Amino acid sequence: DAEITQSPRHKITETGRQVTLACHQTWNHNNMFWYRQDLGHGLRLIHYSYGVQDTNKGEVSDGYSVSRSNTEDLPLTLESAASSQTSVYFCASSESRVQETQYFGPGTRLLVL
Amino acid sequence: AQKITQTQPGMFVQEKEAVTLDCTYDTSDQSYGLFWYKQPSSGEMIFLIYQGSYDEQNATEGRYSLNFQKARKSANLVISASQLGDSAMYFCAMRGIYNQGGKLIFGQGTELSVKP
């Protein structure tokens, strides 16, 4: 069965370190998204990609970067982790049409000390 | 700007009863999709139901139905015959074709508690 996975599921890191969160989908979807979920803010978009070599900033992209070298993967990198980036991170993917559902990965809980 | 509003931070319902979770939206897009997701305490986001802006019939998926009132810009989720396993956070979301590549705009969520 097609799926979307994230790793690691839990991560503790220190301020200033570089962290990469992996996202892998086997749906063969063109669109992939990274969201963060925080109490009081719901889910907010960090970055998104329409396809290979395409990346775009979302509403809370500062301090994050992504790259898309193949259809299946969209890793999210925190260039220099900050305590404000402690959050739950969700990766999602979908086909391009507006009626297509976005399927979410299980999430990664990141704690920045 | 597009916006989703869920005005009920928390709701209680008795087991086996029906419950309606409110969602209103704002968009200037003519073509858009409305979604409901369930997030149990384990944290995953589970897709429940979808309604397209041009769909004339209200969407239904098992015990879930979406009460779509386009003129009022509302997309309420109705859960019939509530079960204890329905206790979770519920998010309404919208996706428009002109909205940053089809990203989902989420509401703040409603926490549903089902009482035995």
PDB file of C-alpha atoms in Angstrom:
ATOM      1  CA  ASP A   1       0.000   0.000   0.000  1.00  0.00           C
ATOM      2  CA  ALA A   2       1.123   3.535  -0.737  1.00  0.00           C
ATOM      3  CA  GLU A   3       2.107   5.549   2.289  1.00  0.00           C
ATOM      4  CA  ILE A   4       3.938   8.574   3.583  1.00  0.00           C
ATOM      5  CA  THR A   5       6.567   8.170   6.287  1.00  0.00           C
ATOM      6  CA  GLN A   6       8.567  10.547   8.407  1.00  0.00           C
ATOM      7  CA  SER A   7      11.760  10.029  10.336  1.00  0.00           C
ATOM      8  CA  PRO A   8      12.734  10.383  13.036  1.00  0.00           C
ATOM      9  CA  ARG A   9       9.457  10.309  14.924  1.00  0.00           C
ATOM     10  CA  HIS A  10      11.026  12.060  17.906  1.00  0.00           C
ATOM     11  CA  LYS A  11      14.133  14.218  18.040  1.00  0.00           C
ATOM     12  CA  ILE A  12      15.871  16.202  20.736  1.00  0.00           C
ATOM     13  CA  THR A  13      18.549  18.613  19.646  1.00  0.00           C
ATOM     14  CA  GLU A  14      20.438  21.628  20.913  1.00  0.00           C
ATOM     15  CA  THR A  15      20.168  25.238  19.885  1.00  0.00           C
ATOM     16  CA  GLY A  16      22.367  26.024  16.913  1.00  0.00           C
ATOM     17  CA  ARG A  17      22.605  22.502  15.517  1.00  0.00           C
ATOM     18  CA  GLN A  18      21.517  21.619  12.012  1.00  0.00           C
ATOM     19  CA  VAL A  19      18.660  19.128  11.899  1.00  0.00           C
ATOM     20  CA  THR A  20      17.120  17.320   8.956  1.00  0.00           C
ATOM     21  CA  LEU A  21      13.688  15.722   9.056  1.00  0.00           C
ATOM     22  CA  ALA A  22      12.953  13.142   6.403  1.00  0.00           C
ATOM     23  CA  CYS A  23       9.721  12.669   4.489  1.00  0.00           C
ATOM     24  CA  HIS A  24       9.160   9.850   2.012  1.00  0.00           C
ATOM     25  CA  GLN A  25       5.980   9.084   0.065  1.00  0.00           C
ATOM     26  CA  THR A  26       5.153   6.211  -2.216  1.00  0.00           C
ATOM     27  CA  TRP A  27       1.963   7.734  -3.639  1.00  0.00           C
ATOM     28  CA  ASN A  28       3.951   9.179  -6.571  1.00  0.00           C
ATOM     29  CA  HIS A  29       2.393  12.547  -5.773  1.00  0.00           C
ATOM     30  CA  ASN A  30       3.749  15.687  -7.362  1.00  0.00           C
ATOM     31  CA  ASN A  31       2.846  18.010  -4.492  1.00  0.00           C
ATOM     32  CA  MET A  32       4.531  17.751  -1.118  1.00  0.00           C
ATOM     33  CA  PHE A  33       4.162  20.016   1.899  1.00  0.00           C
ATOM     34  CA  TRP A  34       5.722  20.620   5.280  1.00  0.00           C
ATOM     35  CA  TYR A  35       3.589  22.000   8.110  1.00  0.00           C
ATOM     36  CA  ARG A  36       4.273  22.700  11.733  1.00  0.00           C
ATOM     37  CA  GLN A  37       1.668  22.376  14.438  1.00  0.00           C
ATOM     38  CA  ASP A  38       1.746  24.490  17.570  1.00  0.00           C
ATOM     39  CA  LEU A  39      -0.809  25.103  20.276  1.00  0.00           C
ATOM     40  CA  GLY A  40      -2.797  28.207  19.468  1.00  0.00           C
ATOM     41  CA  HIS A  41      -1.645  28.316  15.848  1.00  0.00           C
ATOM     42  CA  GLY A  42      -3.024  25.169  14.300  1.00  0.00           C
ATOM     43  CA  LEU A  43      -1.079  23.885  11.305  1.00  0.00           C
ATOM     44  CA  ARG A  44       1.003  26.345   9.357  1.00  0.00           C
ATOM     45  CA  LEU A  45       2.777  25.827   6.059  1.00  0.00           C
ATOM     46  CA  ILE A  46       6.572  25.932   6.070  1.00  0.00           C
ATOM     47  CA  HIS A  47       7.559  24.924   2.524  1.00  0.00           C
ATOM     48  CA  TYR A  48       5.990  23.149  -0.395  1.00  0.00           C
ATOM     49  CA  SER A  49       7.001  21.618  -3.702  1.00  0.00           C
ATOM     50  CA  TYR A  50       5.139  21.039  -6.954  1.00  0.00           C
ATOM     51  CA  GLY A  51       7.664  18.534  -8.258  1.00  0.00           C
ATOM     52  CA  VAL A  52      11.325  17.677  -8.695  1.00  0.00           C
ATOM     53  CA  GLN A  53      13.632  20.687  -8.414  1.00  0.00           C
ATOM     54  CA  ASP A  54      10.712  22.908  -7.389  1.00  0.00           C
ATOM     55  CA  THR A  55      10.480  24.412  -3.890  1.00  0.00           C
ATOM     56  CA  ASN A  56       8.483  27.321  -2.519  1.00  0.00           C
ATOM     57  CA  LYS A  57       8.244  29.179   0.773  1.00  0.00           C
ATOM     58  CA  GLY A  58       5.195  28.998   2.941  1.00  0.00           C
ATOM     59  CA  GLU A  59       4.031  31.357   5.644  1.00  0.00           C
ATOM     60  CA  VAL A  60       6.614  30.362   8.287  1.00  0.00           C
ATOM     61  CA  SER A  61       9.686  29.497   6.222  1.00  0.00           C
ATOM     62  CA  ASP A  62      12.363  31.499   8.073  1.00  0.00           C
ATOM     63  CA  GLY A  63      15.054  29.187   9.408  1.00  0.00           C
ATOM     64  CA  TYR A  64      13.976  26.226   7.269  1.00  0.00           C
ATOM     65  CA  SER A  65      14.965  24.895   3.870  1.00  0.00           C
ATOM     66  CA  VAL A  66      13.891  22.020   1.627  1.00  0.00           C
ATOM     67  CA  SER A  67      15.181  20.342  -1.489  1.00  0.00           C
ATOM     68  CA  ARG A  68      13.412  18.036  -3.958  1.00  0.00           C
ATOM     69  CA  SER A  69      15.762  15.809  -5.899  1.00  0.00           C
ATOM     70  CA  ASN A  70      13.193  13.080  -6.623  1.00  0.00           C
ATOM     71  CA  THR A  71       9.441  12.607  -6.513  1.00  0.00           C
ATOM     72  CA  GLU A  72       9.390  10.557  -3.320  1.00  0.00           C
ATOM     73  CA  ASP A  73      11.354  12.711  -0.860  1.00  0.00           C
ATOM     74  CA  LEU A  74      11.177  16.202   0.588  1.00  0.00           C
ATOM     75  CA  PRO A  75      13.622  16.579   3.489  1.00  0.00           C
ATOM     76  CA  LEU A  76      13.205  19.589   5.768  1.00  0.00           C
ATOM     77  CA  THR A  77      16.352  21.164   7.183  1.00  0.00           C
ATOM     78  CA  LEU A  78      16.548  23.453  10.181  1.00  0.00           C
ATOM     79  CA  GLU A  79      19.729  25.307   9.429  1.00  0.00           C
ATOM     80  CA  SER A  80      20.452  26.419  13.002  1.00  0.00           C
ATOM     81  CA  ALA A  81      17.848  25.078  15.383  1.00  0.00           C
ATOM     82  CA  ALA A  82      16.167  27.554  17.727  1.00  0.00           C
ATOM     83  CA  SER A  83      13.921  26.921  20.732  1.00  0.00           C
ATOM     84  CA  SER A  84      11.069  28.563  18.807  1.00  0.00           C
ATOM     85  CA  GLN A  85      11.260  25.655  16.373  1.00  0.00           C
ATOM     86  CA  THR A  86      10.184  23.170  19.029  1.00  0.00           C
ATOM     87  CA  SER A  87       7.054  21.813  17.428  1.00  0.00           C
ATOM     88  CA  VAL A  88       5.370  18.879  15.755  1.00  0.00           C
ATOM     89  CA  TYR A  89       6.213  18.680  12.067  1.00  0.00           C
ATOM     90  CA  PHE A  90       3.948  17.082   9.503  1.00  0.00           C
ATOM     91  CA  CYS A  91       4.750  16.189   5.953  1.00  0.00           C
ATOM     92  CA  ALA A  92       1.892  15.808   3.476  1.00  0.00           C
ATOM     93  CA  SER A  93       1.475  14.967  -0.174  1.00  0.00           C
ATOM     94  CA  SER A  94      -1.244  15.180  -2.784  1.00  0.00           C
ATOM     95  CA  GLU A  95      -1.991  15.252  -6.449  1.00  0.00           C
ATOM     96  CA  SER A  96      -2.293  18.653  -8.013  1.00  0.00           C
ATOM     97  CA  ARG A  97      -5.997  19.088  -8.389  1.00  0.00           C
ATOM     98  CA  VAL A  98      -7.928  21.061  -5.782  1.00  0.00           C
ATOM     99  CA  GLN A  99     -10.201  18.151  -4.994  1.00  0.00           C
ATOM    100  CA  GLU A 100      -7.347  15.820  -4.210  1.00  0.00           C
ATOM    101  CA  THR A 101      -6.884  14.941  -0.575  1.00  0.00           C
ATOM    102  CA  GLN A 102      -3.632  15.705   1.181  1.00  0.00           C
ATOM    103  CA  TYR A 103      -2.343  12.674   3.019  1.00  0.00           C
ATOM    104  CA  PHE A 104      -0.275  13.285   6.098  1.00  0.00           C
ATOM    105  CA  GLY A 105       2.687  11.499   7.546  1.00  0.00           C
ATOM    106  CA  PRO A 106       2.681  10.473  11.211  1.00  0.00           C
ATOM    107  CA  GLY A 107       4.546  13.583  12.337  1.00  0.00           C
ATOM    108  CA  THR A 108       7.896  14.302  13.970  1.00  0.00           C
ATOM    109  CA  ARG A 109       8.087  15.752  17.466  1.00  0.00           C
ATOM    110  CA  LEU A 110      11.108  18.033  17.689  1.00  0.00           C
ATOM    111  CA  LEU A 111      12.413  19.486  20.921  1.00  0.00           C
ATOM    112  CA  VAL A 112      15.135  22.122  20.726  1.00  0.00           C
ATOM    113  CA  LEU A 113      16.915  22.678  24.036  1.00  0.00           C
TER     114      LEU A 113
ATOM    115  CA  ALA B   1      -7.214  36.285   2.157  1.00  0.00           C
ATOM    116  CA  GLN B   2      -8.488  32.827   2.832  1.00  0.00           C
ATOM    117  CA  LYS B   3      -9.543  31.884   6.306  1.00  0.00           C
ATOM    118  CA  ILE B   4     -11.158  29.025   8.173  1.00  0.00           C
ATOM    119  CA  THR B   5     -12.980  29.657  11.439  1.00  0.00           C
ATOM    120  CA  GLN B   6     -13.930  26.996  13.957  1.00  0.00           C
ATOM    121  CA  THR B   7     -15.713  28.705  16.823  1.00  0.00           C
ATOM    122  CA  GLN B   8     -16.038  25.717  19.166  1.00  0.00           C
ATOM    123  CA  PRO B   9     -12.767  25.049  21.000  1.00  0.00           C
ATOM    124  CA  GLY B  10     -14.346  22.095  22.793  1.00  0.00           C
ATOM    125  CA  MET B  11     -17.496  20.021  22.531  1.00  0.00           C
ATOM    126  CA  PHE B  12     -19.044  17.229  24.562  1.00  0.00           C
ATOM    127  CA  VAL B  13     -21.464  14.650  23.196  1.00  0.00           C
ATOM    128  CA  GLN B  14     -23.098  11.593  24.699  1.00  0.00           C
ATOM    129  CA  GLU B  15     -22.213   8.269  23.154  1.00  0.00           C
ATOM    130  CA  LYS B  16     -24.618   7.244  20.356  1.00  0.00           C
ATOM    131  CA  GLU B  17     -25.841  10.799  19.845  1.00  0.00           C
ATOM    132  CA  ALA B  18     -25.151  12.974  16.813  1.00  0.00           C
ATOM    133  CA  VAL B  19     -22.922  16.033  16.980  1.00  0.00           C
ATOM    134  CA  THR B  20     -22.250  18.947  14.638  1.00  0.00           C
ATOM    135  CA  LEU B  21     -18.883  20.651  14.482  1.00  0.00           C
ATOM    136  CA  ASP B  22     -19.016  24.123  12.988  1.00  0.00           C
ATOM    137  CA  CYS B  23     -16.773  25.498  10.269  1.00  0.00           C
ATOM    138  CA  THR B  24     -17.052  28.726   8.315  1.00  0.00           C
ATOM    139  CA  TYR B  25     -14.696  29.820   5.601  1.00  0.00           C
ATOM    140  CA  ASP B  26     -13.765  32.862   3.604  1.00  0.00           C
ATOM    141  CA  THR B  27     -12.350  32.792   0.097  1.00  0.00           C
ATOM    142  CA  SER B  28     -12.574  34.670  -3.178  1.00  0.00           C
ATOM    143  CA  ASP B  29     -11.797  31.525  -5.176  1.00  0.00           C
ATOM    144  CA  GLN B  30     -14.625  30.049  -7.238  1.00  0.00           C
ATOM    145  CA  SER B  31     -13.119  26.572  -7.157  1.00  0.00           C
ATOM    146  CA  TYR B  32     -12.047  25.193  -3.825  1.00  0.00           C
ATOM    147  CA  GLY B  33     -12.200  22.115  -1.685  1.00  0.00           C
ATOM    148  CA  LEU B  34     -13.197  21.707   1.933  1.00  0.00           C
ATOM    149  CA  PHE B  35     -11.784  18.951   4.095  1.00  0.00           C
ATOM    150  CA  TRP B  36     -12.176  17.607   7.581  1.00  0.00           C
ATOM    151  CA  TYR B  37      -9.376  15.857   9.407  1.00  0.00           C
ATOM    152  CA  LYS B  38      -9.380  14.007  12.714  1.00  0.00           C
ATOM    153  CA  GLN B  39      -6.399  14.109  15.031  1.00  0.00           C
ATOM    154  CA  PRO B  40      -6.602  11.603  17.899  1.00  0.00           C
ATOM    155  CA  SER B  41      -4.356  11.843  20.929  1.00  0.00           C
ATOM    156  CA  SER B  42      -1.780   9.694  19.119  1.00  0.00           C
ATOM    157  CA  GLY B  43      -1.148  12.679  16.865  1.00  0.00           C
ATOM    158  CA  GLU B  44      -1.701  11.509  13.317  1.00  0.00           C
ATOM    159  CA  MET B  45      -3.881  13.486  10.911  1.00  0.00           C
ATOM    160  CA  ILE B  46      -6.636  11.327   9.476  1.00  0.00           C
ATOM    161  CA  PHE B  47      -8.622  12.469   6.451  1.00  0.00           C
ATOM    162  CA  LEU B  48     -12.365  12.144   7.004  1.00  0.00           C
ATOM    163  CA  ILE B  49     -14.343  13.809   4.259  1.00  0.00           C
ATOM    164  CA  TYR B  50     -14.117  16.141   1.273  1.00  0.00           C
ATOM    165  CA  GLN B  51     -16.578  18.598  -0.297  1.00  0.00           C
ATOM    166  CA  GLY B  52     -15.939  20.394  -3.574  1.00  0.00           C
ATOM    167  CA  SER B  53     -17.252  23.887  -4.126  1.00  0.00           C
ATOM    168  CA  TYR B  54     -19.183  22.757  -7.218  1.00  0.00           C
ATOM    169  CA  ASP B  55     -20.615  19.621  -5.648  1.00  0.00           C
ATOM    170  CA  GLU B  56     -24.375  19.908  -5.403  1.00  0.00           C
ATOM    171  CA  GLN B  57     -24.798  17.037  -2.982  1.00  0.00           C
ATOM    172  CA  ASN B  58     -23.497  17.088   0.562  1.00  0.00           C
ATOM    173  CA  ALA B  59     -20.613  14.670   1.012  1.00  0.00           C
ATOM    174  CA  THR B  60     -21.071  11.585   3.162  1.00  0.00           C
ATOM    175  CA  GLU B  61     -18.581   8.982   4.368  1.00  0.00           C
ATOM    176  CA  GLY B  62     -20.058   6.406   6.667  1.00  0.00           C
ATOM    177  CA  ARG B  63     -21.051   8.155   9.909  1.00  0.00           C
ATOM    178  CA  TYR B  64     -19.592  11.447   8.701  1.00  0.00           C
ATOM    179  CA  SER B  65     -21.486  13.952   6.608  1.00  0.00           C
ATOM    180  CA  LEU B  66     -20.672  17.464   5.595  1.00  0.00           C
ATOM    181  CA  ASN B  67     -23.440  20.049   5.743  1.00  0.00           C
ATOM    182  CA  PHE B  68     -22.330  22.387   2.970  1.00  0.00           C
ATOM    183  CA  GLN B  69     -24.078  25.746   2.720  1.00  0.00           C
ATOM    184  CA  LYS B  70     -22.235  27.669   0.045  1.00  0.00           C
ATOM    185  CA  ALA B  71     -24.114  30.944   0.359  1.00  0.00           C
ATOM    186  CA  ARG B  72     -23.401  31.028   4.068  1.00  0.00           C
ATOM    187  CA  LYS B  73     -19.841  29.789   3.530  1.00  0.00           C
ATOM    188  CA  SER B  74     -20.215  27.040   6.051  1.00  0.00           C
ATOM    189  CA  ALA B  75     -19.059  23.434   5.971  1.00  0.00           C
ATOM    190  CA  ASN B  76     -20.162  21.791   9.188  1.00  0.00           C
ATOM    191  CA  LEU B  77     -19.194  18.225  10.018  1.00  0.00           C
ATOM    192  CA  VAL B  78     -21.941  15.990  11.338  1.00  0.00           C
ATOM    193  CA  ILE B  79     -20.976  12.799  13.150  1.00  0.00           C
ATOM    194  CA  SER B  80     -23.883  10.457  13.672  1.00  0.00           C
ATOM    195  CA  ALA B  81     -24.069   7.819  16.423  1.00  0.00           C
ATOM    196  CA  SER B  82     -20.972   9.045  18.259  1.00  0.00           C
ATOM    197  CA  GLN B  83     -18.530   6.464  19.551  1.00  0.00           C
ATOM    198  CA  LEU B  84     -15.915   6.718  22.284  1.00  0.00           C
ATOM    199  CA  GLY B  85     -13.249   6.448  19.594  1.00  0.00           C
ATOM    200  CA  ASP B  86     -14.505   9.678  18.064  1.00  0.00           C
ATOM    201  CA  SER B  87     -12.935  11.625  20.921  1.00  0.00           C
ATOM    202  CA  ALA B  88     -10.261  13.669  19.167  1.00  0.00           C
ATOM    203  CA  MET B  89      -9.358  17.032  17.737  1.00  0.00           C
ATOM    204  CA  TYR B  90     -11.154  17.866  14.493  1.00  0.00           C
ATOM    205  CA  PHE B  91      -9.807  20.291  11.935  1.00  0.00           C
ATOM    206  CA  CYS B  92     -11.634  21.932   9.079  1.00  0.00           C
ATOM    207  CA  ALA B  93      -9.421  22.900   6.142  1.00  0.00           C
ATOM    208  CA  MET B  94      -9.740  24.526   2.760  1.00  0.00           C
ATOM    209  CA  ARG B  95      -7.741  24.270  -0.407  1.00  0.00           C
ATOM    210  CA  GLY B  96      -8.029  26.647  -3.349  1.00  0.00           C
ATOM    211  CA  ILE B  97      -6.384  26.416  -6.721  1.00  0.00           C
ATOM    212  CA  TYR B  98      -4.864  29.879  -6.386  1.00  0.00           C
ATOM    213  CA  ASN B  99      -3.774  29.372  -2.823  1.00  0.00           C
ATOM    214  CA  GLN B 100      -0.040  28.768  -2.713  1.00  0.00           C
ATOM    215  CA  GLY B 101       0.037  25.641  -4.761  1.00  0.00           C
ATOM    216  CA  GLY B 102      -2.952  24.070  -3.176  1.00  0.00           C
ATOM    217  CA  LYS B 103      -1.846  24.239   0.417  1.00  0.00           C
ATOM    218  CA  LEU B 104      -4.417  23.588   3.079  1.00  0.00           C
ATOM    219  CA  ILE B 105      -5.592  26.429   5.267  1.00  0.00           C
ATOM    220  CA  PHE B 106      -6.596  25.018   8.648  1.00  0.00           C
ATOM    221  CA  GLY B 107      -8.937  26.199  11.333  1.00  0.00           C
ATOM    222  CA  GLN B 108      -7.908  26.154  14.980  1.00  0.00           C
ATOM    223  CA  GLY B 109      -9.695  22.892  15.615  1.00  0.00           C
ATOM    224  CA  THR B 110     -12.470  21.606  17.857  1.00  0.00           C
ATOM    225  CA  GLU B 111     -11.758  19.108  20.594  1.00  0.00           C
ATOM    226  CA  LEU B 112     -14.571  16.583  20.783  1.00  0.00           C
ATOM    227  CA  SER B 113     -15.105  14.476  23.880  1.00  0.00           C
ATOM    228  CA  VAL B 114     -17.557  11.601  23.741  1.00  0.00           C
ATOM    229  CA  LYS B 115     -19.065  10.643  27.098  1.00  0.00           C
ATOM    230  CA  PRO B 116     -20.076   7.030  27.834  1.00  0.00           C
TER     231      PRO B 116
END
